Amino acid sequence: KKYLSRFALRLEAEPGAEISLYTRYDSGEDWLLQGQICRRGRGSALIPGRHRRCDPMEYELRGRGDCCIVSLSRVLEKGAEP
């Protein structure tokens, strides 16, 4: 089975820009912070995490400052069968 190991984010940001990635599992009410990025210029970042299996999982980007999100990808890995 596959599982979500991390998010890969490519962006262009102005100095002082901050981006936070939050997830929510099984249509719950609480958003959980997975990681923050403080970057300037063009670049990429990996946001690792221990994401639990669920259906569905929602994710949300929040931030402040000027920023252009070029891409957001989910990185999946193959796990062992129980």
CSV table of N, CA, C and O in Angstrom, one decimal:
chain,number,residue,atom,x,y,z
A,1,LYS,N,0.8,-1.2,0.0
A,1,LYS,CA,0.0,0.0,0.0
A,1,LYS,C,0.9,1.2,0.0
A,1,LYS,O,2.0,1.2,0.5
A,2,LYS,N,0.4,2.3,-0.6
A,2,LYS,CA,1.1,3.6,-0.6
A,2,LYS,C,0.7,4.5,0.5
A,2,LYS,O,-0.5,4.4,1.0
A,3,TYR,N,1.6,5.3,1.0
A,3,TYR,CA,1.3,6.3,2.0
A,3,TYR,C,2.0,7.6,1.7
A,3,TYR,O,2.9,7.6,1.0
A,4,LEU,N,1.4,8.7,2.2
A,4,LEU,CA,1.9,10.0,2.0
A,4,LEU,C,3.1,10.2,3.0
A,4,LEU,O,3.0,10.1,4.2
A,5,SER,N,4.3,10.5,2.4
A,5,SER,CA,5.5,10.7,3.3
A,5,SER,C,5.8,12.2,3.5
A,5,SER,O,6.3,12.5,4.5
A,6,ARG,N,5.5,13.0,2.5
A,6,ARG,CA,5.8,14.4,2.6
A,6,ARG,C,5.2,15.2,1.4
A,6,ARG,O,4.7,14.6,0.5
A,7,PHE,N,5.3,16.5,1.6
A,7,PHE,CA,4.8,17.4,0.5
A,7,PHE,C,6.1,18.1,-0.1
A,7,PHE,O,7.0,18.5,0.7
A,8,ALA,N,6.1,18.3,-1.4
A,8,ALA,CA,7.1,19.1,-2.0
A,8,ALA,C,6.5,20.3,-2.6
A,8,ALA,O,5.5,20.3,-3.3
A,9,LEU,N,7.1,21.5,-2.3
A,9,LEU,CA,6.5,22.8,-2.6
A,9,LEU,C,7.6,23.6,-3.4
A,9,LEU,O,8.7,23.7,-2.9
A,10,ARG,N,7.2,24.1,-4.5
A,10,ARG,CA,8.1,25.0,-5.3
A,10,ARG,C,7.5,26.4,-5.3
A,10,ARG,O,6.3,26.5,-5.5
A,11,LEU,N,8.3,27.4,-5.0
A,11,LEU,CA,7.7,28.7,-4.8
A,11,LEU,C,8.7,29.8,-5.2
A,11,LEU,O,9.9,29.6,-5.2
A,12,GLU,N,8.1,31.0,-5.3
A,12,GLU,CA,8.9,32.2,-5.5
A,12,GLU,C,8.4,33.2,-4.4
A,12,GLU,O,7.2,33.4,-4.4
A,13,ALA,N,9.2,33.7,-3.5
A,13,ALA,CA,8.8,34.5,-2.4
A,13,ALA,C,9.6,35.7,-2.2
A,13,ALA,O,10.8,35.7,-2.5
A,14,GLU,N,9.0,36.8,-1.7
A,14,GLU,CA,9.6,38.0,-1.4
A,14,GLU,C,10.2,37.9,0.0
A,14,GLU,O,9.8,37.0,0.8
A,15,PRO,N,11.2,38.7,0.3
A,15,PRO,CA,11.8,38.6,1.7
A,15,PRO,C,10.7,38.8,2.8
A,15,PRO,O,9.8,39.6,2.7
A,16,GLY,N,10.8,37.9,3.8
A,16,GLY,CA,9.9,38.0,4.9
A,16,GLY,C,8.6,37.2,4.7
A,16,GLY,O,7.8,37.1,5.6
A,17,ALA,N,8.4,36.6,3.5
A,17,ALA,CA,7.2,35.8,3.3
A,17,ALA,C,7.3,34.5,4.1
A,17,ALA,O,8.3,33.9,4.3
A,18,GLU,N,6.1,34.1,4.6
A,18,GLU,CA,6.0,32.8,5.4
A,18,GLU,C,4.8,32.0,4.9
A,18,GLU,O,3.8,32.6,4.6
A,19,ILE,N,5.0,30.7,4.8
A,19,ILE,CA,4.0,29.8,4.3
A,19,ILE,C,3.9,28.7,5.3
A,19,ILE,O,4.9,28.1,5.8
A,20,SER,N,2.6,28.3,5.7
A,20,SER,CA,2.4,27.2,6.6
A,20,SER,C,1.5,26.2,5.9
A,20,SER,O,0.5,26.6,5.2
A,21,LEU,N,1.7,24.9,6.1
A,21,LEU,CA,0.9,23.9,5.6
A,21,LEU,C,0.2,23.2,6.7
A,21,LEU,O,0.8,22.7,7.7
A,22,TYR,N,-1.2,23.1,6.6
A,22,TYR,CA,-2.0,22.5,7.6
A,22,TYR,C,-2.8,21.3,7.0
A,22,TYR,O,-3.1,21.4,5.8
A,23,THR,N,-3.0,20.3,7.7
A,23,THR,CA,-3.8,19.2,7.3
A,23,THR,C,-5.0,18.9,8.2
A,23,THR,O,-4.9,19.3,9.4
A,24,ARG,N,-6.0,18.3,7.7
A,24,ARG,CA,-7.2,17.9,8.4
A,24,ARG,C,-7.6,16.5,8.0
A,24,ARG,O,-7.7,16.3,6.8
A,25,TYR,N,-7.9,15.6,8.9
A,25,TYR,CA,-8.1,14.2,8.7
A,25,TYR,C,-9.6,13.9,8.9
A,25,TYR,O,-10.2,14.4,9.8
A,26,ASP,N,-10.2,13.1,8.0
A,26,ASP,CA,-11.5,12.5,8.1
A,26,ASP,C,-12.6,13.6,8.4
A,26,ASP,O,-13.5,13.4,9.2
A,27,SER,N,-12.5,14.7,7.7
A,27,SER,CA,-13.4,15.8,7.8
A,27,SER,C,-13.6,16.3,9.3
A,27,SER,O,-14.7,16.7,9.7
A,28,GLY,N,-12.5,16.2,10.1
A,28,GLY,CA,-12.6,16.7,11.4
A,28,GLY,C,-12.6,18.2,11.5
A,28,GLY,O,-12.6,18.9,10.4
A,29,GLU,N,-12.6,18.8,12.6
A,29,GLU,CA,-12.7,20.2,12.8
A,29,GLU,C,-11.3,20.8,13.0
A,29,GLU,O,-11.1,22.0,12.8
A,30,ASP,N,-10.3,20.1,13.5
A,30,ASP,CA,-9.0,20.7,13.8
A,30,ASP,C,-8.0,20.6,12.7
A,30,ASP,O,-7.8,19.5,12.1
A,31,TRP,N,-7.4,21.7,12.4
A,31,TRP,CA,-6.3,21.8,11.4
A,31,TRP,C,-5.0,21.6,12.1
A,31,TRP,O,-4.8,22.3,13.1
A,32,LEU,N,-4.2,20.7,11.7
A,32,LEU,CA,-2.9,20.4,12.3
A,32,LEU,C,-1.7,21.0,11.5
A,32,LEU,O,-1.7,20.7,10.3
A,33,LEU,N,-0.9,21.7,12.1
A,33,LEU,CA,0.3,22.3,11.4
A,33,LEU,C,1.3,21.2,11.1
A,33,LEU,O,1.7,20.5,11.9
A,34,GLN,N,1.6,21.1,9.8
A,34,GLN,CA,2.6,20.1,9.3
A,34,GLN,C,4.0,20.7,9.1
A,34,GLN,O,5.0,20.0,9.3
A,35,GLY,N,4.1,22.0,8.8
A,35,GLY,CA,5.4,22.6,8.6
A,35,GLY,C,5.3,24.1,8.2
A,35,GLY,O,4.2,24.5,7.7
A,36,GLN,N,6.4,24.8,8.3
A,36,GLN,CA,6.4,26.2,7.9
A,36,GLN,C,7.6,26.4,7.1
A,36,GLN,O,8.7,25.8,7.3
A,37,ILE,N,7.5,27.4,6.2
A,37,ILE,CA,8.6,27.8,5.3
A,37,ILE,C,8.8,29.3,5.3
A,37,ILE,O,7.8,30.0,5.2
A,38,CYS,N,10.0,29.7,5.6
A,38,CYS,CA,10.4,31.1,5.5
A,38,CYS,C,11.5,31.2,4.5
A,38,CYS,O,12.6,30.7,4.8
A,39,ARG,N,11.2,31.7,3.4
A,39,ARG,CA,12.2,31.7,2.3
A,39,ARG,C,12.1,33.0,1.5
A,39,ARG,O,11.1,33.6,1.4
A,40,ARG,N,13.2,33.3,0.8
A,40,ARG,CA,13.1,34.4,-0.1
A,40,ARG,C,13.7,34.0,-1.4
A,40,ARG,O,14.6,33.2,-1.5
A,41,GLY,N,13.1,34.5,-2.5
A,41,GLY,CA,13.6,34.1,-3.8
A,41,GLY,C,12.9,32.8,-4.3
A,41,GLY,O,11.9,32.4,-3.7
A,42,ARG,N,13.5,32.3,-5.3
A,42,ARG,CA,12.9,31.0,-5.9
A,42,ARG,C,13.6,29.8,-5.3
A,42,ARG,O,14.7,29.8,-5.0
A,43,GLY,N,12.8,28.8,-5.1
A,43,GLY,CA,13.3,27.6,-4.5
A,43,GLY,C,12.3,26.5,-4.2
A,43,GLY,O,11.1,26.7,-4.6
A,44,SER,N,12.7,25.5,-3.6
A,44,SER,CA,11.8,24.4,-3.3
A,44,SER,C,12.0,24.0,-1.9
A,44,SER,O,13.1,24.2,-1.3
A,45,ALA,N,11.0,23.3,-1.3
A,45,ALA,CA,11.1,22.9,0.1
A,45,ALA,C,10.3,21.6,0.2
A,45,ALA,O,9.3,21.4,-0.4
A,46,LEU,N,10.8,20.7,1.1
A,46,LEU,CA,10.1,19.5,1.5
A,46,LEU,C,9.5,19.7,2.9
A,46,LEU,O,10.2,20.1,3.8
A,47,ILE,N,8.3,19.3,3.0
A,47,ILE,CA,7.6,19.4,4.3
A,47,ILE,C,7.3,17.9,4.7
A,47,ILE,O,6.4,17.3,4.3
A,48,PRO,N,8.2,17.3,5.6
A,48,PRO,CA,8.0,15.9,6.0
A,48,PRO,C,6.9,15.9,7.0
A,48,PRO,O,6.5,16.9,7.6
A,49,GLY,N,6.5,14.7,7.3
A,49,GLY,CA,5.5,14.5,8.3
A,49,GLY,C,5.0,13.0,8.4
A,49,GLY,O,5.2,12.3,7.5
A,50,ARG,N,4.5,12.7,9.5
A,50,ARG,CA,3.9,11.4,9.8
A,50,ARG,C,2.4,11.6,9.6
A,50,ARG,O,1.7,11.9,10.5
A,51,HIS,N,1.9,11.4,8.4
A,51,HIS,CA,0.5,11.5,8.0
A,51,HIS,C,-0.2,10.2,8.2
A,51,HIS,O,0.3,9.1,7.8
A,52,ARG,N,-1.3,10.2,8.9
A,52,ARG,CA,-2.0,8.9,9.2
A,52,ARG,C,-2.9,8.6,8.0
A,52,ARG,O,-3.3,9.5,7.2
A,53,ARG,N,-3.2,7.4,7.9
A,53,ARG,CA,-4.1,6.9,6.8
A,53,ARG,C,-5.6,7.4,7.2
A,53,ARG,O,-6.0,7.3,8.3
A,54,CYS,N,-6.2,7.9,6.2
A,54,CYS,CA,-7.6,8.4,6.4
A,54,CYS,C,-8.3,8.6,5.1
A,54,CYS,O,-7.6,8.5,4.0
A,55,ASP,N,-9.5,8.9,5.1
A,55,ASP,CA,-10.3,9.1,3.9
A,55,ASP,C,-11.4,10.1,4.3
A,55,ASP,O,-12.4,9.7,4.9
A,56,PRO,N,-11.4,11.3,3.9
A,56,PRO,CA,-10.4,12.0,3.1
A,56,PRO,C,-9.4,12.8,4.0
A,56,PRO,O,-9.6,13.0,5.2
A,57,MET,N,-8.3,13.3,3.3
A,57,MET,CA,-7.4,14.2,4.0
A,57,MET,C,-7.5,15.5,3.2
A,57,MET,O,-7.4,15.5,2.0
A,58,GLU,N,-7.6,16.6,3.9
A,58,GLU,CA,-7.6,17.9,3.3
A,58,GLU,C,-6.3,18.6,3.7
A,58,GLU,O,-5.8,18.4,4.8
A,59,TYR,N,-5.8,19.5,2.8
A,59,TYR,CA,-4.7,20.3,3.2
A,59,TYR,C,-4.9,21.8,2.8
A,59,TYR,O,-5.7,22.0,1.8
A,60,GLU,N,-4.3,22.7,3.5
A,60,GLU,CA,-4.5,24.1,3.3
A,60,GLU,C,-3.2,24.8,3.5
A,60,GLU,O,-2.4,24.5,4.4
A,61,LEU,N,-2.9,25.8,2.6
A,61,LEU,CA,-1.8,26.7,2.7
A,61,LEU,C,-2.2,28.0,3.3
A,61,LEU,O,-3.2,28.6,2.8
A,62,ARG,N,-1.5,28.5,4.3
A,62,ARG,CA,-1.7,29.8,4.9
A,62,ARG,C,-0.4,30.5,4.8
A,62,ARG,O,0.7,29.9,4.9
A,63,GLY,N,-0.5,31.9,4.8
A,63,GLY,CA,0.8,32.6,4.8
A,63,GLY,C,0.6,34.1,4.9
A,63,GLY,O,-0.5,34.6,5.0
A,64,ARG,N,1.7,34.8,4.9
A,64,ARG,CA,1.7,36.2,4.8
A,64,ARG,C,2.9,36.7,4.0
A,64,ARG,O,3.9,36.0,3.9
A,65,GLY,N,2.8,37.8,3.4
A,65,GLY,CA,3.8,38.3,2.5
A,65,GLY,C,3.5,37.9,1.0
A,65,GLY,O,2.6,37.1,0.7
A,66,ASP,N,4.3,38.5,0.1
A,66,ASP,CA,4.1,38.2,-1.3
A,66,ASP,C,4.8,36.9,-1.7
A,66,ASP,O,6.0,36.7,-1.4
A,67,CYS,N,4.0,36.0,-2.3
A,67,CYS,CA,4.6,34.7,-2.7
A,67,CYS,C,3.8,34.1,-3.9
A,67,CYS,O,2.6,34.3,-4.0
A,68,CYS,N,4.5,33.4,-4.7
A,68,CYS,CA,3.8,32.7,-5.8
A,68,CYS,C,4.1,31.2,-5.7
A,68,CYS,O,5.3,30.8,-5.7
A,69,ILE,N,3.1,30.4,-5.5
A,69,ILE,CA,3.2,29.0,-5.4
A,69,ILE,C,3.3,28.4,-6.9
A,69,ILE,O,2.4,28.6,-7.6
A,70,VAL,N,4.4,27.8,-7.2
A,70,VAL,CA,4.6,27.3,-8.5
A,70,VAL,C,4.0,25.9,-8.6
A,70,VAL,O,3.3,25.5,-9.5
A,71,SER,N,4.3,25.0,-7.6
A,71,SER,CA,3.7,23.7,-7.5
A,71,SER,C,3.6,23.2,-6.1
A,71,SER,O,4.5,23.5,-5.3
A,72,LEU,N,2.7,22.3,-5.9
A,72,LEU,CA,2.6,21.6,-4.6
A,72,LEU,C,2.3,20.1,-5.0
A,72,LEU,O,1.3,19.8,-5.7
A,73,SER,N,3.2,19.2,-4.5
A,73,SER,CA,3.1,17.8,-4.9
A,73,SER,C,3.1,17.0,-3.6
A,73,SER,O,3.7,17.3,-2.6
A,74,ARG,N,2.3,15.9,-3.6
A,74,ARG,CA,2.3,14.9,-2.6
A,74,ARG,C,3.3,13.9,-3.0
A,74,ARG,O,3.3,13.3,-4.1
A,75,VAL,N,4.2,13.5,-2.1
A,75,VAL,CA,5.2,12.5,-2.3
A,75,VAL,C,4.7,11.2,-1.6
A,75,VAL,O,4.6,11.1,-0.4
A,76,LEU,N,4.4,10.2,-2.4
A,76,LEU,CA,3.9,8.9,-1.9
A,76,LEU,C,5.1,7.9,-1.9
A,76,LEU,O,5.9,7.9,-2.8
A,77,GLU,N,5.0,7.0,-0.9
A,77,GLU,CA,6.0,5.9,-0.8
A,77,GLU,C,5.2,4.6,-0.6
A,77,GLU,O,4.1,4.6,-0.2
A,78,LYS,N,5.9,3.5,-1.0
A,78,LYS,CA,5.2,2.2,-0.9
A,78,LYS,C,5.6,1.6,0.5
A,78,LYS,O,6.7,1.6,0.9
A,79,GLY,N,4.6,1.1,1.2
A,79,GLY,CA,4.8,0.5,2.5
A,79,GLY,C,4.5,-1.0,2.4
A,79,GLY,O,4.1,-1.5,1.4
A,80,ALA,N,4.8,-1.7,3.5
A,80,ALA,CA,4.7,-3.1,3.6
A,80,ALA,C,3.2,-3.5,3.9
A,80,ALA,O,2.5,-2.7,4.6
A,81,GLU,N,2.8,-4.6,3.4
A,81,GLU,CA,1.4,-5.1,3.8
A,81,GLU,C,1.4,-5.6,5.2
A,81,GLU,O,2.4,-6.3,5.6
A,82,PRO,N,0.4,-5.3,6.0
A,82,PRO,CA,0.3,-5.8,7.4
A,82,PRO,C,0.0,-7.3,7.4
A,82,PRO,O,-0.5,-7.9,6.6
